Coordinates of C-alpha atoms and ligand atoms in Angstrom, one line a residue:
M1 CA 196.6 -30.7 48.7
K2 CA 198.3 -31.2 45.5
C3 CA 195.6 -33.3 44.3
V4 CA 192.8 -30.9 45.1
L5 CA 194.8 -28.2 43.3
L6 CA 195.4 -30.3 40.3
A7 CA 191.6 -31.2 40.1
A8 CA 190.5 -27.6 40.7
L9 CA 192.8 -26.4 38.0
A10 CA 192.0 -29.3 35.6
L11 CA 188.3 -29.2 35.7
P12 CA 188.2 -25.8 34.3
V13 CA 189.5 -27.0 31.2
L14 CA 186.7 -28.8 30.2
S15 CA 184.5 -25.9 30.5
F16 CA 186.3 -24.5 27.8
V17 CA 185.5 -27.1 25.7
P18 CA 182.3 -26.1 24.4
S19 CA 181.2 -27.1 20.9
P20 CA 180.9 -26.4 17.5
S21 CA 177.8 -24.6 17.6
V22 CA 174.9 -24.7 16.1
R23 CA 173.3 -21.8 16.4
Y24 CA 173.6 -20.2 13.6
S25 CA 171.7 -22.1 11.0
R26 CA 168.5 -20.2 10.9
N27 CA 167.0 -22.3 8.4
A28 CA 167.6 -25.3 10.5
L29 CA 166.0 -23.5 13.5
K30 CA 162.8 -22.6 11.4
S31 CA 162.4 -26.0 10.0
N32 CA 163.2 -28.2 13.0
T33 CA 161.8 -26.3 16.0
R34 CA 159.3 -28.1 18.1
T35 CA 157.3 -26.7 20.9
P36 CA 158.0 -27.7 24.4
P37 CA 155.9 -30.3 26.2
A38 CA 152.7 -29.0 27.5
T39 CA 151.1 -31.4 29.8
L40 CA 153.2 -34.3 30.5
D41 CA 154.4 -35.5 33.8
I42 CA 157.3 -37.6 32.9
R43 CA 158.3 -38.5 36.3
S44 CA 154.9 -40.4 37.0
G45 CA 154.6 -41.4 33.3
T46 CA 151.1 -40.0 33.2
G47 CA 149.8 -37.6 30.5
A48 CA 150.1 -37.6 26.8
V49 CA 152.3 -36.1 24.2
G50 CA 149.8 -34.0 22.2
A51 CA 150.3 -34.1 18.4
S52 CA 150.7 -30.3 18.4
A53 CA 153.8 -30.7 20.8
R54 CA 155.6 -32.4 18.0
K55 CA 154.8 -30.2 15.0
P56 CA 157.4 -27.9 13.7
C57 CA 156.5 -24.3 14.4
A58 CA 157.6 -21.0 13.6
L59 CA 159.6 -19.6 16.3
A60 CA 159.4 -16.2 17.8
M61 CA 162.8 -16.8 19.4
T62 CA 164.3 -17.2 15.9
A63 CA 164.9 -13.4 15.7
A64 CA 166.9 -13.4 18.9
L65 CA 169.2 -16.1 17.6
E66 CA 170.5 -14.0 14.6
I67 CA 174.0 -13.9 16.0
P68 CA 176.8 -12.9 14.0
V69 CA 178.8 -15.7 12.5
T70 CA 182.2 -15.6 13.6
A71 CA 185.5 -16.2 11.5
R72 CA 186.2 -19.7 12.4
S73 CA 182.9 -21.4 11.5
P74 CA 182.4 -25.0 12.9
P75 CA 180.7 -27.7 11.0
Q76 CA 177.2 -26.5 10.6
R77 CA 175.3 -29.6 10.4
Y78 CA 172.3 -31.3 12.2
H79 CA 171.4 -28.4 14.3
N80 CA 168.0 -27.9 15.8
S81 CA 166.4 -25.7 18.4
F82 CA 164.3 -27.0 21.4
P83 CA 162.6 -24.0 23.0
W84 CA 162.7 -24.2 26.8
R85 CA 161.6 -21.8 29.2
G86 CA 162.2 -18.9 26.8
Y87 CA 165.7 -20.1 25.7
S88 CA 166.9 -22.0 22.7
I89 CA 168.5 -25.4 23.4
N90 CA 170.6 -27.0 20.6
Y91 CA 170.3 -30.7 19.7
R92 CA 171.1 -33.0 16.8
V93 CA 169.2 -36.0 16.0
E94 CA 169.9 -38.7 13.4
G95 CA 168.6 -42.3 12.7
P96 CA 165.3 -43.9 11.8
E97 CA 162.2 -42.0 13.1
D98 CA 160.7 -45.1 14.5
G99 CA 163.8 -46.4 16.0
P100 CA 164.2 -46.7 19.7
P101 CA 165.3 -43.4 21.2
V102 CA 168.9 -42.6 22.7
V103 CA 170.1 -39.4 24.2
L104 CA 173.8 -38.5 24.6
I105 CA 174.8 -35.8 27.2
H106 CA 178.1 -34.2 27.2
G107 CA 180.5 -33.1 30.1
F108 CA 181.5 -29.7 31.4
G109 CA 182.5 -27.3 28.6
A110 CA 181.6 -29.8 25.8
S111 CA 178.5 -30.1 23.5
V112 CA 176.8 -32.5 20.8
G113 CA 180.1 -32.2 18.7
H114 CA 181.9 -34.4 21.3
Y115 CA 179.8 -37.2 20.2
R116 CA 181.0 -36.8 16.6
N117 CA 182.2 -40.5 16.4
N118 CA 179.4 -42.2 18.3
I119 CA 176.1 -40.6 16.8
P120 CA 176.5 -41.9 13.2
A121 CA 177.3 -45.6 14.7
L122 CA 174.2 -45.6 16.8
A123 CA 172.0 -44.0 14.2
Q124 CA 173.3 -46.5 11.6
A125 CA 172.3 -49.4 14.1
G126 CA 168.8 -48.2 13.9
Y127 CA 168.5 -45.9 17.0
R128 CA 166.8 -42.6 16.8
T129 CA 169.8 -40.8 18.3
Y130 CA 169.7 -37.3 20.0
A131 CA 172.5 -35.4 21.5
I132 CA 171.8 -32.2 23.5
D133 CA 173.7 -29.2 24.3
L134 CA 172.7 -28.3 28.0
L135 CA 171.8 -24.8 28.7
G136 CA 175.0 -22.8 28.9
F137 CA 177.0 -24.8 26.6
G138 CA 177.6 -25.5 22.9
G139 CA 175.0 -23.9 20.6
S140 CA 172.4 -23.5 23.3
D141 CA 171.7 -20.1 24.9
K142 CA 174.1 -19.1 27.7
P143 CA 171.9 -16.7 29.9
K144 CA 173.9 -14.8 32.4
D145 CA 171.2 -14.7 35.1
A146 CA 170.4 -18.5 35.2
N147 CA 171.3 -20.4 38.4
Y148 CA 173.1 -23.2 36.9
S149 CA 172.7 -26.5 38.6
M150 CA 172.5 -30.2 38.0
E151 CA 168.8 -29.9 39.1
L152 CA 168.1 -27.3 36.4
W153 CA 169.6 -29.5 33.7
L154 CA 167.5 -32.3 35.1
D155 CA 164.3 -30.4 34.5
L156 CA 165.7 -29.6 30.9
M157 CA 166.3 -33.3 30.2
L158 CA 163.2 -34.6 31.6
D159 CA 161.2 -31.9 29.4
F160 CA 163.4 -32.8 26.4
I161 CA 162.7 -36.6 26.7
E162 CA 159.1 -36.0 27.1
S163 CA 158.9 -33.7 24.1
M164 CA 160.8 -36.0 21.8
S165 CA 159.0 -39.1 22.7
R166 CA 156.6 -40.6 20.2
N167 CA 154.1 -41.4 22.9
A168 CA 153.9 -41.1 26.7
S169 CA 155.3 -44.6 27.3
E170 CA 158.2 -44.6 25.0
R171 CA 161.3 -46.0 26.8
W172 CA 164.7 -44.3 26.5
V173 CA 168.4 -45.2 26.8
V174 CA 170.4 -42.3 28.4
M175 CA 174.1 -41.8 28.1
G176 CA 176.5 -39.1 29.4
N177 CA 180.2 -38.3 30.0
S178 CA 181.6 -36.7 33.1
I179 CA 178.9 -34.4 34.6
G180 CA 176.6 -35.7 31.7
G181 CA 177.1 -39.1 33.4
L182 CA 176.0 -37.8 36.8
L183 CA 173.0 -36.1 35.0
T184 CA 172.3 -39.5 33.4
L185 CA 172.0 -41.1 37.0
M186 CA 169.8 -38.3 38.1
I187 CA 167.5 -38.9 35.1
T188 CA 167.5 -42.7 35.6
A189 CA 166.6 -42.1 39.3
A190 CA 164.0 -39.6 38.4
L191 CA 162.3 -42.0 35.9
Q192 CA 162.7 -45.1 37.9
E193 CA 159.0 -45.4 38.9
S194 CA 157.7 -44.7 35.3
G195 CA 160.1 -47.2 33.7
R196 CA 160.8 -44.5 30.9
V197 CA 164.6 -45.3 31.0
R198 CA 165.3 -48.9 29.9
G199 CA 169.1 -48.7 30.2
S200 CA 171.9 -46.0 30.9
V201 CA 175.5 -45.7 29.9
L202 CA 178.2 -43.6 31.8
F203 CA 181.5 -42.6 30.3
N204 CA 183.7 -41.7 33.3
S205 CA 181.0 -40.1 35.4
A206 CA 181.7 -37.1 37.6
G207 CA 180.9 -37.0 41.2
G208 CA 179.5 -33.5 41.3
M209 CA 179.0 -30.5 39.1
V210 CA 182.6 -29.4 39.5
S211 CA 182.7 -27.7 42.7
F212 CA 183.6 -29.6 45.8
R213 CA 181.0 -30.5 48.4
R214 CA 181.8 -28.5 51.5
E215 CA 181.9 -31.6 53.7
E216 CA 184.3 -33.3 51.3
V217 CA 187.0 -30.6 51.7
P218 CA 189.4 -31.6 54.8
W219 CA 189.3 -28.6 57.2
F220 CA 192.8 -27.7 56.4
L221 CA 192.1 -27.2 52.8
F222 CA 189.2 -24.8 53.5
P223 CA 191.4 -21.7 52.6
V224 CA 192.3 -23.3 49.4
W225 CA 188.7 -24.2 48.5
W226 CA 187.8 -20.6 49.6
F227 CA 190.3 -19.0 47.5
F228 CA 189.3 -20.8 44.4
N229 CA 185.5 -20.2 44.8
N230 CA 186.0 -16.5 45.7
V231 CA 189.1 -15.4 44.1
I232 CA 190.1 -17.5 41.0
F233 CA 186.4 -18.1 40.0
G234 CA 185.3 -14.7 41.6
D235 CA 183.7 -11.9 39.7
F236 CA 186.9 -9.9 39.8
Y237 CA 189.6 -12.2 38.8
G238 CA 187.4 -14.8 37.1
P239 CA 187.0 -13.3 33.8
Q240 CA 190.8 -12.9 33.3
F241 CA 191.1 -16.5 34.3
F242 CA 188.6 -17.6 31.7
K243 CA 190.4 -15.5 29.1
N244 CA 193.7 -17.0 29.9
F245 CA 192.3 -20.5 30.1
K246 CA 190.7 -20.5 26.8
T247 CA 193.3 -20.0 24.5
R248 CA 193.7 -22.6 21.8
A249 CA 197.4 -23.4 22.8
N250 CA 196.3 -23.8 26.4
V251 CA 193.2 -25.9 25.7
E252 CA 195.3 -28.1 23.4
Q253 CA 197.9 -28.8 26.1
I254 CA 195.4 -29.5 28.6
L255 CA 193.6 -32.0 26.3
K256 CA 196.9 -33.7 25.4
Q257 CA 198.2 -33.9 29.0
Q258 CA 195.3 -34.7 30.8
V259 CA 192.0 -35.4 29.0
Y260 CA 193.4 -37.8 26.3
V261 CA 196.1 -40.5 26.3
R262 CA 195.9 -40.9 22.5
K263 CA 197.2 -37.4 21.5
E264 CA 196.3 -37.8 17.8
V265 CA 192.7 -37.8 18.7
V266 CA 193.2 -34.2 19.8
D267 CA 192.8 -32.7 16.3
A268 CA 191.7 -29.3 15.0
E269 CA 188.2 -30.4 14.7
L270 CA 188.0 -31.2 18.5
L271 CA 189.6 -27.9 19.4
D272 CA 187.0 -26.1 17.2
I273 CA 184.2 -28.1 18.9
L274 CA 185.5 -27.1 22.3
L275 CA 186.6 -23.7 21.7
A276 CA 183.9 -22.1 19.4
P277 CA 181.2 -21.7 22.2
S278 CA 183.7 -20.2 24.6
D279 CA 183.5 -17.0 22.5
D280 CA 179.8 -16.6 22.9
D281 CA 178.3 -13.9 24.9
G282 CA 177.6 -15.4 28.5
A283 CA 180.3 -18.3 28.2
C284 CA 182.3 -16.7 30.7
E285 CA 179.5 -16.2 33.3
V286 CA 178.4 -19.8 32.8
F287 CA 182.0 -21.1 33.3
L288 CA 182.4 -19.2 36.6
K289 CA 178.8 -19.9 37.8
V290 CA 179.2 -23.6 37.1
F291 CA 182.6 -23.6 39.1
R292 CA 181.0 -21.9 42.1
G293 CA 177.6 -23.6 41.8
P294 CA 176.1 -26.3 43.8
P295 CA 177.6 -29.7 43.1
G296 CA 174.2 -31.7 43.0
P297 CA 173.7 -35.2 44.4
S298 CA 176.5 -37.6 44.6
P299 CA 176.6 -40.8 42.8
E300 CA 176.6 -42.7 46.1
E301 CA 173.2 -41.1 46.9
L302 CA 171.7 -42.0 43.6
L303 CA 173.0 -45.3 42.8
P304 CA 171.5 -47.4 45.6
N305 CA 167.9 -46.3 44.3
I306 CA 168.6 -47.4 40.8
K307 CA 167.4 -50.9 39.3
T308 CA 167.8 -49.9 35.7
K309 CA 170.6 -51.6 33.9
I310 CA 173.7 -49.4 33.7
L311 CA 176.9 -49.8 31.7
A312 CA 179.7 -47.8 33.3
I313 CA 182.6 -47.5 30.7
W314 CA 185.7 -46.1 32.5
G315 CA 189.1 -45.0 31.1
D316 CA 191.7 -46.1 33.7
S317 CA 194.1 -43.2 33.1
D318 CA 191.8 -40.3 34.0
P319 CA 193.1 -37.8 36.5
W320 CA 189.8 -36.0 36.9
T321 CA 187.3 -38.6 37.7
P322 CA 189.7 -41.5 38.5
L323 CA 188.9 -45.3 38.3
A324 CA 190.3 -46.2 41.6
T325 CA 191.2 -43.1 43.6
G326 CA 189.5 -39.9 44.6
L327 CA 186.2 -39.2 46.3
H328 CA 183.9 -41.0 43.8
P329 CA 186.0 -43.8 42.2
G330 CA 184.6 -45.7 39.4
I331 CA 185.4 -49.1 40.8
K332 CA 183.0 -48.3 43.8
F333 CA 180.0 -47.5 41.5
S334 CA 179.0 -51.4 41.3
E335 CA 179.3 -51.6 45.1
Y336 CA 176.3 -49.3 45.3
C337 CA 174.2 -50.5 42.5
S338 CA 173.9 -54.2 41.6
S339 CA 172.4 -53.7 38.2
L340 CA 175.6 -51.6 37.2
Q341 CA 178.3 -53.2 35.0
L342 CA 181.7 -51.8 34.9
L343 CA 183.9 -51.9 31.8
V344 CA 187.4 -50.5 32.2
L345 CA 189.4 -49.3 29.2
P346 CA 193.1 -49.4 29.6
K347 CA 195.3 -46.5 28.4
T348 CA 192.2 -44.2 28.2
A349 CA 191.3 -41.2 30.0
H350 CA 188.4 -38.9 30.6
C351 CA 186.6 -39.1 27.3
P352 CA 186.4 -42.9 26.3
H353 CA 183.5 -42.4 23.8
D354 CA 185.7 -40.0 21.7
E355 CA 189.0 -41.5 22.5
R356 CA 188.2 -45.0 21.6
P357 CA 184.9 -44.7 19.8
E358 CA 185.1 -48.3 18.2
E359 CA 185.4 -50.1 21.5
C360 CA 182.7 -47.8 23.1
N361 CA 180.3 -48.0 20.3
A362 CA 180.5 -51.8 20.1
A363 CA 180.1 -52.2 23.8
V364 CA 177.1 -49.6 23.8
L365 CA 175.4 -51.6 21.1
K366 CA 175.9 -55.0 22.6
F367 CA 174.5 -53.6 26.0
M368 CA 171.4 -52.0 24.3
D369 CA 170.7 -55.3 22.4
G370 CA 170.4 -57.1 25.8
L371 CA 168.0 -54.5 27.2
E372 CA 164.2 -55.1 27.3
Q373 CA 162.4 -53.1 24.8
Ligands
NAG401 C1 168.8 -17.2 40.6 O1 168.8 -17.2 42.2 C2 168.6 -15.7 42.6 C3 168.8 -15.9 44.2 O2 168.0 -17.0 44.6 C4 167.2 -15.3 42.2 O3 167.0 -14.0 42.8 C5 167.2 -15.3 40.8 O4 165.8 -14.9 40.4 C6 167.4 -16.6 40.2 N1 167.6 -16.4 38.6 C7 166.8 -17.2 37.8 C8 167.0 -16.8 36.3 O5 165.9 -18.0 38.3
NAG402 C1 154.8 -46.2 22.1 O1 156.0 -46.2 21.2 C2 156.6 -47.3 21.3 C3 157.8 -47.2 20.3 O2 157.5 -46.3 19.2 C4 155.7 -48.6 20.9 O3 156.5 -49.8 20.9 C5 154.5 -48.7 21.9 O4 153.7 -49.7 21.5 C6 153.8 -47.2 21.9 N1 152.9 -47.5 23.0 C7 151.6 -46.9 22.9 C8 150.8 -47.0 24.1 O5 151.2 -46.4 21.8

């Protein structure tokens, strides 16, 4: 019970962690926008990326993005808009245009800014390095009527990968933290047949999109589970919960007590990255909807079907997605997938890529060096 409560209380934290956003550089939006993929079927690997799909284009959506700039303005660099189903999706890209592509996916409440210490290292090593804000987070749109789910984000990622590919057979490395890790597994499984993913990296992967699977909740905890879903994250009390949750002091405390072992990494920049998007219109609805939403597939379902090489980096001091306990322990991942290699980082918690970037960058670069082109 204590465990479930702790987890239920702790997870919301992340959501608050949306990122330095982006949005508001209209020039960047204008100059970097690409049209979405038109004809590709990325799952089967058929079709072709038309040249027109890659040309910068003037975007009707730009007008809708003229959001007032708030007082604390986050770092305004590297921001681009990928138009998707009528929404604007923020991403950052760095590195040589003809380098092998890599895409980084953040966790709940985080954003591209959370890869502040990884993008430059990968780009310098010659990788065309993308980081994306999932719909609802960071500098991406936060529609109140969207049905947030792992499957929705999978569709987004498949379209993004297709659209950013130089040709219809280019092979990617996909990486993700927390729910971004689970999404990485979903992408890897979806593109298994087409061979479009040549390797994947997990940083403390989540076992679901935050909410518990009903079958995973013991019967005597149903009332607690119901209470969280319908009261704490419900339409009536939820907005107040969100408001109390997203204060700078609260988020800093949660980060220092649960999310990071190295307290010095929790600096003003990290807080800005996580907090800025939480003031956006729609941020509260996204938070509550993700909490109440469907958990998506479990790692145990996905892993046995994956033959792609996976590097799973795991901080051993993570109370949220624990290495050795809980419903989806990291040490079990390699039992389900023989191509998965586990690298445990001691005295590291939920976000190893940001807490120990030197170790993670070195391990990731070595892993990518060993992959087939
Ligand atoms: C979300 O789901 C509801 C209920 O299934 C549906 O009526 C609604 O159209 C969906 N919203 C979007 C944006 O797809
Ligand atoms: C697609 O692009 C990759 C990397 O840019 C290149 O190695 C490969 O030869 C290209 N394939 C085709 C069919 O053009």
